[in-house]
Coordinates of C-alpha atoms and ligand atoms in Angstrom, one line a residue:
M1 CA -0.7 13.4 -21.6
A2 CA -3.3 12.3 -19.0
R3 CA -5.0 14.2 -16.3
V4 CA -4.9 12.0 -13.2
V5 CA -6.4 12.1 -9.7
I6 CA -4.6 10.2 -6.9
T7 CA -6.6 9.6 -3.7
G8 CA -4.2 9.3 -0.8
G9 CA -1.7 11.3 -2.9
A10 CA 0.2 12.5 0.1
G11 CA 0.7 9.0 1.6
F12 CA 3.4 6.6 1.3
I13 CA 2.6 4.9 -1.9
G14 CA 0.4 7.8 -3.3
S15 CA 3.2 10.3 -3.2
H16 CA 5.6 7.8 -5.1
L17 CA 2.7 7.5 -7.6
S18 CA 2.3 11.3 -7.9
E19 CA 6.0 11.6 -8.4
R20 CA 6.1 9.0 -11.1
F21 CA 3.1 10.3 -13.1
L22 CA 4.6 13.8 -13.0
A23 CA 7.8 12.4 -14.2
Q24 CA 6.0 10.9 -17.2
G25 CA 4.6 14.2 -18.1
H26 CA 1.0 13.8 -16.8
E27 CA -1.0 16.3 -14.7
V28 CA -1.7 15.0 -11.2
I29 CA -4.3 16.0 -8.7
A30 CA -3.3 14.5 -5.5
V31 CA -6.3 14.3 -2.9
D32 CA -5.7 13.6 0.7
N33 CA -7.3 14.6 4.3
L34 CA -3.8 14.1 5.9
L35 CA -5.2 11.8 8.4
T36 CA -2.3 9.4 7.9
G37 CA -0.6 11.3 4.7
D38 CA 1.8 13.9 5.2
R39 CA 2.4 17.2 3.4
D40 CA 6.2 16.6 3.6
N41 CA 5.9 13.6 1.3
I42 CA 4.7 15.9 -1.7
A43 CA 6.5 19.3 -0.6
H44 CA 8.9 18.9 -3.5
L45 CA 6.1 18.5 -5.9
F46 CA 4.3 21.9 -5.4
E47 CA 6.9 23.7 -7.7
N48 CA 5.6 21.6 -10.7
S49 CA 2.9 23.4 -12.4
R50 CA 1.3 20.1 -13.4
F51 CA 0.7 19.2 -9.7
T52 CA -2.3 20.4 -7.6
F53 CA -3.1 19.3 -4.1
L54 CA -6.6 19.1 -2.6
E55 CA -7.1 18.6 1.0
Q56 CA -10.4 16.7 1.0
D57 CA -11.9 13.8 3.1
I58 CA -13.0 11.6 0.0
T59 CA -15.6 9.8 2.4
N60 CA -17.7 13.0 2.1
Y61 CA -17.2 14.1 -1.5
I62 CA -14.4 14.3 -4.2
Y63 CA -14.8 17.6 -6.0
V64 CA -12.5 17.9 -9.1
S65 CA -13.4 20.3 -12.0
G66 CA -12.5 19.5 -15.7
P67 CA -11.9 16.3 -17.5
L68 CA -10.1 13.3 -16.1
D69 CA -8.3 10.3 -17.7
A70 CA -7.6 8.2 -14.8
I71 CA -8.2 7.8 -11.1
L72 CA -5.8 5.9 -8.6
H73 CA -7.7 5.4 -5.4
F74 CA -5.0 4.9 -2.6
A75 CA -6.6 6.6 0.3
S76 CA -6.7 4.5 3.5
P77 CA -5.1 3.8 6.7
A78 CA -2.5 1.0 5.8
S79 CA -0.9 -0.1 9.0
P80 CA -2.6 -2.5 11.6
V81 CA -1.8 -0.1 14.3
D82 CA -3.6 2.5 12.5
Y83 CA -6.7 0.3 12.0
L84 CA -6.8 -0.2 15.8
E85 CA -6.7 3.7 16.3
L86 CA -9.0 4.5 13.5
P87 CA -11.4 1.6 12.8
I88 CA -14.4 3.7 11.7
Q89 CA -12.3 5.9 9.4
T90 CA -10.6 2.7 7.9
L91 CA -14.0 1.3 7.2
K92 CA -15.5 4.5 5.8
V93 CA -12.7 5.2 3.4
G94 CA -12.7 1.6 2.0
S95 CA -16.5 1.7 1.4
L96 CA -17.8 5.3 1.2
G97 CA -14.6 6.7 -0.2
T98 CA -14.4 4.0 -2.7
H99 CA -18.0 4.7 -3.7
K100 CA -17.1 8.3 -4.3
A101 CA -13.8 7.4 -6.4
L102 CA -15.9 5.1 -8.5
G103 CA -18.8 7.8 -8.9
L104 CA -16.0 10.2 -10.2
A105 CA -14.7 7.8 -12.5
K106 CA -18.2 7.1 -13.9
E107 CA -18.9 10.9 -14.1
K108 CA -15.7 11.7 -15.8
N109 CA -15.5 8.5 -18.1
A110 CA -12.1 8.0 -16.4
R111 CA -10.5 4.6 -15.8
I112 CA -9.9 3.9 -12.2
L113 CA -7.3 1.7 -10.4
V114 CA -8.2 0.8 -6.9
A115 CA -5.8 -0.4 -4.2
S116 CA -6.7 -3.7 -2.7
T117 CA -4.6 -5.9 -0.7
S118 CA -3.2 -9.1 0.2
E119 CA -5.4 -8.7 3.4
V120 CA -8.4 -9.8 1.5
Y121 CA -6.7 -13.5 1.8
G122 CA -6.7 -12.9 5.6
D123 CA -4.7 -15.7 7.2
P124 CA -4.3 -17.7 4.2
Q125 CA -4.9 -21.4 4.0
I126 CA -3.2 -21.6 0.5
H127 CA 0.5 -20.7 -0.1
P128 CA 1.6 -18.8 -2.0
Q129 CA -1.6 -16.8 -2.6
T130 CA -3.1 -16.8 -6.3
E131 CA -5.8 -14.5 -7.2
D132 CA -8.5 -17.2 -7.4
Y133 CA -8.2 -17.8 -3.5
W134 CA -11.3 -16.5 -1.7
G135 CA -9.4 -15.8 1.6
N136 CA -9.7 -16.5 5.2
V137 CA -10.9 -13.3 6.9
N138 CA -12.2 -12.7 10.4
P139 CA -14.8 -10.0 9.9
I140 CA -15.0 -9.1 13.5
G141 CA -11.4 -9.2 14.5
P142 CA -9.1 -6.0 14.8
R143 CA -8.0 -6.3 11.3
G144 CA -11.5 -6.8 10.1
V145 CA -12.1 -3.2 9.6
Y146 CA -9.4 -3.0 6.9
D147 CA -9.9 -6.5 5.3
E148 CA -13.6 -6.2 4.9
A149 CA -13.5 -2.7 3.6
K150 CA -11.0 -3.7 1.1
R151 CA -13.2 -6.7 0.1
F152 CA -16.2 -4.4 -0.3
L153 CA -13.9 -2.1 -2.3
E154 CA -13.4 -5.1 -4.8
A155 CA -17.1 -6.0 -4.7
M156 CA -18.1 -2.3 -5.4
T157 CA -15.4 -1.9 -8.1
M158 CA -16.7 -5.0 -10.0
A159 CA -20.2 -3.8 -9.7
Y160 CA -19.3 -0.5 -11.2
H161 CA -17.5 -2.3 -14.1
T162 CA -20.4 -4.8 -14.9
H163 CA -23.2 -2.6 -14.1
H164 CA -22.0 0.8 -15.2
G165 CA -19.3 -0.3 -17.7
V166 CA -16.5 1.8 -15.8
Q167 CA -13.0 0.8 -16.9
T168 CA -11.7 -0.6 -13.6
R169 CA -8.4 -2.2 -12.4
I170 CA -7.9 -3.9 -9.1
A171 CA -4.3 -4.2 -7.6
R172 CA -3.8 -6.6 -4.7
I173 CA -0.9 -5.1 -3.0
F174 CA 1.5 -7.1 -0.7
N175 CA 3.8 -5.8 1.9
T176 CA 5.5 -2.9 0.5
Y177 CA 8.3 -0.7 1.8
G178 CA 10.6 2.3 1.1
P179 CA 11.1 5.9 1.9
R180 CA 8.2 8.0 3.1
M181 CA 6.7 5.4 5.4
R182 CA 5.4 7.0 8.3
M183 CA 8.0 6.6 11.3
R184 CA 5.5 5.7 13.9
D185 CA 2.9 3.9 11.8
G186 CA 3.7 0.7 13.6
R187 CA 4.5 -1.5 10.7
V188 CA 7.4 -3.9 10.7
V189 CA 9.8 -1.9 8.5
P190 CA 9.7 1.5 10.2
N191 CA 9.5 0.0 13.6
F192 CA 12.6 -2.2 12.9
I193 CA 14.6 0.4 11.2
C194 CA 14.0 3.1 13.7
Q195 CA 14.5 0.8 16.6
A196 CA 17.9 -0.3 14.9
L197 CA 19.1 3.1 14.3
R198 CA 18.4 4.3 17.8
G199 CA 19.9 1.3 19.4
E200 CA 16.7 0.3 21.0
D201 CA 15.4 -3.1 21.5
M202 CA 14.0 -4.6 18.0
T203 CA 10.6 -5.9 18.8
V204 CA 9.8 -9.2 17.0
Y205 CA 6.3 -10.1 17.6
G206 CA 5.5 -13.8 18.4
D207 CA 8.5 -16.1 17.9
G208 CA 9.2 -14.4 14.6
S209 CA 8.4 -17.5 12.5
Q210 CA 5.6 -15.8 10.7
T211 CA 6.5 -14.9 7.0
R212 CA 6.1 -11.8 4.8
S213 CA 7.4 -11.0 1.5
F214 CA 8.5 -7.4 0.9
C215 CA 8.5 -5.3 -2.3
F216 CA 10.2 -2.1 -2.7
V217 CA 8.0 0.9 -3.7
S218 CA 9.5 1.8 -7.0
D219 CA 8.9 -1.9 -8.1
L220 CA 5.3 -1.6 -6.9
V221 CA 4.7 1.8 -8.6
E222 CA 6.0 0.3 -12.0
G223 CA 3.5 -2.7 -11.7
L224 CA 0.7 -0.2 -10.9
T225 CA 1.4 1.9 -13.8
R226 CA 1.4 -1.1 -16.0
L227 CA -1.9 -2.3 -14.6
L228 CA -3.7 1.0 -14.9
W229 CA -2.9 1.2 -18.7
S230 CA -3.7 -2.6 -19.2
D231 CA -7.0 -4.1 -20.2
E232 CA -7.2 -6.4 -17.1
T233 CA -10.3 -6.0 -15.0
Q234 CA -9.8 -8.9 -12.8
P235 CA -7.6 -8.6 -9.7
V236 CA -3.9 -8.9 -10.1
N237 CA -1.5 -9.6 -7.3
L238 CA 1.6 -7.1 -7.1
G239 CA 4.3 -7.9 -4.6
N240 CA 7.7 -9.5 -4.4
P241 CA 7.6 -13.2 -3.9
A242 CA 11.0 -13.2 -1.9
E243 CA 9.4 -14.6 1.3
M244 CA 11.3 -14.5 4.7
T245 CA 10.5 -15.0 8.5
I246 CA 10.2 -11.8 10.4
E247 CA 13.1 -13.0 12.8
R248 CA 15.2 -13.2 9.7
F249 CA 14.0 -9.8 8.5
A250 CA 14.9 -8.2 11.9
E251 CA 18.6 -9.7 11.7
R252 CA 19.0 -8.5 8.2
I253 CA 17.8 -4.8 9.2
K254 CA 20.1 -5.1 12.3
A255 CA 23.2 -6.2 10.1
L256 CA 22.5 -3.4 7.5
S257 CA 22.1 -0.6 9.8
K258 CA 25.1 -1.9 11.7
S259 CA 23.3 -1.7 14.9
G260 CA 24.0 -3.1 18.2
S261 CA 20.3 -3.3 19.2
K262 CA 19.0 -6.5 20.9
I263 CA 16.2 -8.6 19.3
V264 CA 13.5 -9.1 21.9
Y265 CA 10.2 -11.0 21.5
R266 CA 6.8 -9.6 22.2
E267 CA 3.1 -10.8 22.2
L268 CA 1.9 -11.6 18.6
P269 CA -1.0 -9.4 17.6
V270 CA -4.5 -11.0 17.3
D271 CA -5.2 -12.6 13.8
D272 CA -1.5 -12.0 12.6
P273 CA -1.2 -13.9 9.3
K274 CA 1.1 -16.8 9.7
V275 CA 2.4 -16.6 6.2
R276 CA 2.1 -14.4 3.2
Q277 CA 3.8 -14.6 -0.3
P278 CA 2.3 -13.3 -3.6
D279 CA 2.1 -15.8 -6.6
I280 CA 2.7 -13.2 -9.2
S281 CA 2.4 -15.4 -12.4
K282 CA -0.5 -13.4 -13.4
A283 CA 1.2 -10.0 -13.3
K284 CA 4.2 -11.6 -15.2
R285 CA 2.0 -13.0 -17.9
V286 CA -0.3 -10.1 -18.2
L287 CA 1.8 -7.1 -17.5
G288 CA 5.2 -8.4 -18.1
W289 CA 6.2 -7.2 -14.6
E290 CA 8.3 -8.6 -12.0
P291 CA 10.1 -6.8 -9.2
E292 CA 13.8 -6.0 -9.8
V293 CA 15.1 -4.3 -6.5
E294 CA 16.9 -6.8 -4.2
L295 CA 16.0 -6.8 -0.5
D296 CA 19.4 -5.3 0.7
Q297 CA 19.3 -2.6 -2.0
G298 CA 15.8 -1.5 -1.0
L299 CA 16.5 -1.6 2.7
E300 CA 19.7 0.5 2.4
S301 CA 17.8 3.3 0.7
T302 CA 15.0 2.9 3.3
I303 CA 17.5 3.0 6.2
A304 CA 19.1 6.1 4.8
Y305 CA 15.8 7.8 4.7
F306 CA 14.8 7.1 8.2
A307 CA 18.5 7.9 9.3
S308 CA 17.8 11.4 7.7
K309 CA 14.5 11.8 9.4
L310 CA 15.7 10.9 12.8
E311 CA 18.6 13.4 12.4
A312 CA 16.2 16.1 11.3
A313 CA 14.2 15.4 14.3
A314 CA 17.0 15.5 16.8
Ligands
UDP1 N1 5.9 -7.1 13.5 C1 7.0 -7.4 14.4 N2 7.4 -6.4 15.1 C2 7.0 -5.0 15.0 C3 6.1 -4.8 13.9 C4 5.4 -5.8 13.2 O1 7.4 -8.5 14.4 O2 7.5 -4.1 15.7 C5 5.4 -8.3 12.7 C6 4.0 -8.4 12.6 O3 3.5 -9.2 13.9 C7 3.7 -9.0 11.3 C8 4.8 -8.7 10.5 O4 5.8 -8.1 11.3 O5 3.8 -10.4 11.5 C9 4.4 -7.6 9.5 O6 3.7 -6.6 10.2 P1 3.1 -5.2 9.7 O7 2.5 -4.4 10.7 O8 4.3 -4.6 8.8 O9 2.1 -5.6 8.5 P2 1.2 -6.9 8.1 O10 2.0 -7.6 7.2 O11 0.9 -7.8 9.4 O12 -0.2 -6.3 7.6

């Protein structure tokens, strides 16, 4: 069994990863500074003797004693609203935090998987996006702090691989959703679902013709696990290619939550990508992976999660 560090282990994806690795019998050390992570996401894991939580800001240091087999580097704010509020922290965790995580991997002779993103493609000029596309990113726009930090993360990771021989893996993660997203993180899934459940107006930005492709978190976690233990050192897209417009997405959530909310239109954020859809041929070929959870099924369990959160808050 492996001994694994998960940075951002109390976050949305990090907590699901922690759960999956524990279920597979591994030892998990979750590291998080709880800036956008939440102790509630991992509260149920504390009773497991193979689980440890370290409250640390990984931009300063990562201190973990004993041997390590693998590191999953998932610490970062992940919502455009968060990057606007935490621009410097977003840049620091993607750059300095990644440097610390890679340094730990080198020191412990552990393999490391780093969380990159479809945002490295920016507002893409090729569609769907393949891994050989270099992207179209505005370095000084509001999203630049995340996009460029993640591009630096990829460059730093490749350098540790080629220069230090560290076993590295790079996942380019597309829009992912599911239970444990933060209610107020400002992303489209928590926004639409909470608005629909409260009967508030559902805020479509722009005319809603921009597209996204949504992957349920359990599918993503399966892809990440396969990538970690594979031999692939080049970036791999992980996401669900089922693409839809944001307007259609709002209608779907409204219907599934049996909501009487009105759909309203608000200003489109600066540099909001017009389209986004992963080409996952490589993940299929190299990892034998593709998503299995249908959108309605994933949305229903996410709606149930937010309904219980709203009830608890009331
Ligand atoms: N969006 C929206 N209403 C909201 C929140 C987001 O229409 O209340 C749109 C946003 O402009 C973008 C898409 O939904 O086009 C996905 O936004 P999100 O913040 O989830 O992440 P992104 O994919 O842009 O990184």
